[in-house]
Short mmCIF file of N, CA and C in Angstrom, two decimals:
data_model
loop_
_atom_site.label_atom_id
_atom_site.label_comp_id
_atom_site.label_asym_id
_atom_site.label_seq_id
_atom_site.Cartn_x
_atom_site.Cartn_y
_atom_site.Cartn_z
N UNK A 1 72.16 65.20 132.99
CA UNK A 1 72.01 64.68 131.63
C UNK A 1 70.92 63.61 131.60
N UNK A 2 70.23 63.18 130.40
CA UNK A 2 69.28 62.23 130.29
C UNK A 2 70.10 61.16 130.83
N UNK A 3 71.16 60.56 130.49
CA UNK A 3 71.70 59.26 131.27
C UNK A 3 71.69 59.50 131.94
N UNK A 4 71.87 60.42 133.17
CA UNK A 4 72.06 60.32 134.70
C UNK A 4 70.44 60.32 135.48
N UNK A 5 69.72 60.80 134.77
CA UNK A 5 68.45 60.93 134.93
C UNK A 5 67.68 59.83 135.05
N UNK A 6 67.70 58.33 134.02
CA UNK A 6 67.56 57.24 133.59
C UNK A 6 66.14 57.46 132.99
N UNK A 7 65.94 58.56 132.66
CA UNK A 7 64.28 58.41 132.24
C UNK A 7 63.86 57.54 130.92
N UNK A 8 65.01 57.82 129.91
CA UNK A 8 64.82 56.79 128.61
C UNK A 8 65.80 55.43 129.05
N UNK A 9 66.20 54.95 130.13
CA UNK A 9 66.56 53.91 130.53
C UNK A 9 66.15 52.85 130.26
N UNK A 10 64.61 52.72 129.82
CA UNK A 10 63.85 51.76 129.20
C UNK A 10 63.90 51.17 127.97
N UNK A 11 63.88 52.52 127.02
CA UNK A 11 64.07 52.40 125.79
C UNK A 11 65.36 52.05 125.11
N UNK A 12 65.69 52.74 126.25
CA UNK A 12 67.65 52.19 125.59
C UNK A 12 67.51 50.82 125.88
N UNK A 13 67.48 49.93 126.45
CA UNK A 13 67.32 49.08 126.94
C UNK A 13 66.92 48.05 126.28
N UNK A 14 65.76 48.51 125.73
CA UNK A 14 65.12 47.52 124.61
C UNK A 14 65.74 47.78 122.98
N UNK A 15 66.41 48.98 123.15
CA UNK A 15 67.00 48.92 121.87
C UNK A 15 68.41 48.04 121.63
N UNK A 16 69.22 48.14 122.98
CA UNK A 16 70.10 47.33 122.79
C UNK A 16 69.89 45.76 122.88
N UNK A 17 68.70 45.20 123.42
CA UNK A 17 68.46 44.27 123.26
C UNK A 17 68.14 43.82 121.80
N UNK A 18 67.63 44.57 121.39
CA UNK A 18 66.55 44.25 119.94
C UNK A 18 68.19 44.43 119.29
N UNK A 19 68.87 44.95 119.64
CA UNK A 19 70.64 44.94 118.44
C UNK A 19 71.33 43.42 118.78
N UNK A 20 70.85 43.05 119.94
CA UNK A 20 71.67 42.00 120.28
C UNK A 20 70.97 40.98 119.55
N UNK A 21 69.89 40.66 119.75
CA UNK A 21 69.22 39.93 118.97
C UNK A 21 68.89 40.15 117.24
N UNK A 22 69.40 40.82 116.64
CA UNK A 22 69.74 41.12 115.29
C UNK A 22 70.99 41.09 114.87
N UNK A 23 71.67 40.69 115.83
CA UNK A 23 73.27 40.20 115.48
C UNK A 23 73.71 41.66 115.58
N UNK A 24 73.83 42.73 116.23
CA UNK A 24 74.88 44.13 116.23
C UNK A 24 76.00 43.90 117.07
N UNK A 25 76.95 44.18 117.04
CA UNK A 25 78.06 43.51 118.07
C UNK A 25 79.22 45.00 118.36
N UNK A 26 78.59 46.49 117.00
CA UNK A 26 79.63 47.15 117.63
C UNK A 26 78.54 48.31 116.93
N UNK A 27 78.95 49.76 116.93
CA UNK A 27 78.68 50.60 116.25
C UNK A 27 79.71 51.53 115.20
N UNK A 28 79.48 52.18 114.00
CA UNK A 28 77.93 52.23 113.63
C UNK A 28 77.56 50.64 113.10
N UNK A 29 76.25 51.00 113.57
CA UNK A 29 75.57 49.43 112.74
C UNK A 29 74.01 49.90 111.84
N UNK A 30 73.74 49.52 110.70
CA UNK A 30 72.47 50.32 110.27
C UNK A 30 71.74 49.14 109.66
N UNK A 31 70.44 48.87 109.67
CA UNK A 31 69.64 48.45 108.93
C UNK A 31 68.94 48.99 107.75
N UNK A 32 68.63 48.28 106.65
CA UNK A 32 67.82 48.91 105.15
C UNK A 32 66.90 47.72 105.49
N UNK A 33 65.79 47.64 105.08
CA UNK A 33 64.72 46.58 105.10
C UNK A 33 65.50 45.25 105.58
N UNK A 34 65.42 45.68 106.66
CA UNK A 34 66.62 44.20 107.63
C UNK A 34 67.77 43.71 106.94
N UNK A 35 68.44 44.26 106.07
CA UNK A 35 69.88 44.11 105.89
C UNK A 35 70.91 44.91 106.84
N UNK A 36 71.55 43.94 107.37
CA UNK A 36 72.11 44.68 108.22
C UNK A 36 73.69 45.63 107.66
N UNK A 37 74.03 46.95 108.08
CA UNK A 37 75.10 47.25 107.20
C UNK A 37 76.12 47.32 109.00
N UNK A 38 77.28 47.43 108.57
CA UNK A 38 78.51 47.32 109.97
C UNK A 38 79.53 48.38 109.43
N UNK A 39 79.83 49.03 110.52
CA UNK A 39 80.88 50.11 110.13
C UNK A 39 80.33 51.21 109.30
N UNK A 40 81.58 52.02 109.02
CA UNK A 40 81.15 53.32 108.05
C UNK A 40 80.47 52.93 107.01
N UNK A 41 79.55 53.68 106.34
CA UNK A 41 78.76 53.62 105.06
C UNK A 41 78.91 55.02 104.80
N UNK A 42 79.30 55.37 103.65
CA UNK A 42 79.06 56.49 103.12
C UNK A 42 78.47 56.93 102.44
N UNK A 43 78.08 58.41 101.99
CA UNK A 43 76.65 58.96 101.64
C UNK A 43 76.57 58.16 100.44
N UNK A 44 77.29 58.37 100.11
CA UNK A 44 77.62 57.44 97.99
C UNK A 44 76.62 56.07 98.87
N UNK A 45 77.04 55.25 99.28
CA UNK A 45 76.77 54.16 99.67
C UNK A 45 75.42 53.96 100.03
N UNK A 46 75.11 54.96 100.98
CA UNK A 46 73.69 55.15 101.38
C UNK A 46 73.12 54.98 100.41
N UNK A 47 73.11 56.09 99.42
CA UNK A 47 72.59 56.19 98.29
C UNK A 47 72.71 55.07 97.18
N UNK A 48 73.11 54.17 97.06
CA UNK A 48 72.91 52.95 95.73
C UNK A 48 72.40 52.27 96.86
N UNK A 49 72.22 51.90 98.46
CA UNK A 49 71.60 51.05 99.41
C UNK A 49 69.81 51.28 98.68
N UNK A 50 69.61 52.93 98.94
CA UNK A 50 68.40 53.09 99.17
C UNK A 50 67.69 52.90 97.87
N UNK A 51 68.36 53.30 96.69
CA UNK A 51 67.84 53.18 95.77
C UNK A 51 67.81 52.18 94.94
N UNK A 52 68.51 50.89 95.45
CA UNK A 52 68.14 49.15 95.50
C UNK A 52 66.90 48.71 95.69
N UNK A 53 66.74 49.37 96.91
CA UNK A 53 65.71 48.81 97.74
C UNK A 53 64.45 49.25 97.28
N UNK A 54 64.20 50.86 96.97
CA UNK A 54 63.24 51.01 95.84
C UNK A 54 63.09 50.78 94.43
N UNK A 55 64.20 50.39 94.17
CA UNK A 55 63.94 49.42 92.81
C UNK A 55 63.34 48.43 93.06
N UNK A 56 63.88 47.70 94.20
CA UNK A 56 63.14 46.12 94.27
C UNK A 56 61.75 46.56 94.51
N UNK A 57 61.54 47.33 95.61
CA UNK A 57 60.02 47.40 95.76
C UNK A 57 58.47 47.87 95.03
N UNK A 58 59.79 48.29 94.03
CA UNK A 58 58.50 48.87 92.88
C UNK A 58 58.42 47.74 91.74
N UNK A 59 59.70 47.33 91.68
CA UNK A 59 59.70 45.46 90.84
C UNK A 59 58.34 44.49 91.25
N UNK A 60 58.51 44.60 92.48
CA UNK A 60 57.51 43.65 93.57
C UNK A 60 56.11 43.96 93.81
N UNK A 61 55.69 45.61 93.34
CA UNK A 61 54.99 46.15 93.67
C UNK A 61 53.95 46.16 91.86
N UNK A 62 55.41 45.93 90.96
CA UNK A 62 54.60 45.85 89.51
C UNK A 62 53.93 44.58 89.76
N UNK A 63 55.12 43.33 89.65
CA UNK A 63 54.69 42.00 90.28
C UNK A 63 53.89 41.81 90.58
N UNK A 64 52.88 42.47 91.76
CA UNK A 64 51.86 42.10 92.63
C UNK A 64 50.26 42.73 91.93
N UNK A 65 50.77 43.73 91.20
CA UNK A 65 49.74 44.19 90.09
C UNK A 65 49.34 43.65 88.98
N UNK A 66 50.48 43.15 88.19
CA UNK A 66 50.40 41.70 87.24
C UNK A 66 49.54 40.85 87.71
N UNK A 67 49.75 40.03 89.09
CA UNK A 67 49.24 39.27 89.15
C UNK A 67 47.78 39.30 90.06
N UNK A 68 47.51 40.49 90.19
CA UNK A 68 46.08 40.46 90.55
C UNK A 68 45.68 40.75 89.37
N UNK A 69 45.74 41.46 88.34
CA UNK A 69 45.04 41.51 87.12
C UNK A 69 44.69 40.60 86.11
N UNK A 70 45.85 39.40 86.37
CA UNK A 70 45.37 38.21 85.65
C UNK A 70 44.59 37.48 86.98
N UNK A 71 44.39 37.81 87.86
CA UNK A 71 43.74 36.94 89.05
C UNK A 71 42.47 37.05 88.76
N UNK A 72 42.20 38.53 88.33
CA UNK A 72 40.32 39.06 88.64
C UNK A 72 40.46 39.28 87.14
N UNK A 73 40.76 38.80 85.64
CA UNK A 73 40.19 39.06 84.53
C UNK A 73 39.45 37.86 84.28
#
């Protein structure tokens, strides 16, 4: 098996580090634009997560268009 093998031994490695240092303490654990989620999430859930997050970013993304247009008129 790949674990017995240790060839991605590395990567695992740095992934569980990079969880430890993002506060993960069990699984499942998931991130959305660094929010961290813990435990089950379900598809429903997924779904109002993801489509938050592209709300905000198109909010932020009008935002940033606003204000270059009054920047360069």
């Amino acid at each position: 098996s790949c674990m017995a093998s240790k060839k991605h031994s590395g990567l695992l490695q740095r992934d569980f580090i990079e969880g430890r240092e993002r506060g993960v303490q069990g699984t499942p654990t998931f991130f959305v634009n660094e929010v961290r989620y813990e435990g089950v999430v379900s598809y429903d859930r997924f779904v109002e997560i993801i489509d938050m997050e592209i709300g905000r970013a198109q909010t932020t993304k009008n935002t940033l268009n606003e204000e270059y247009k009054e920047a360069t008129s």
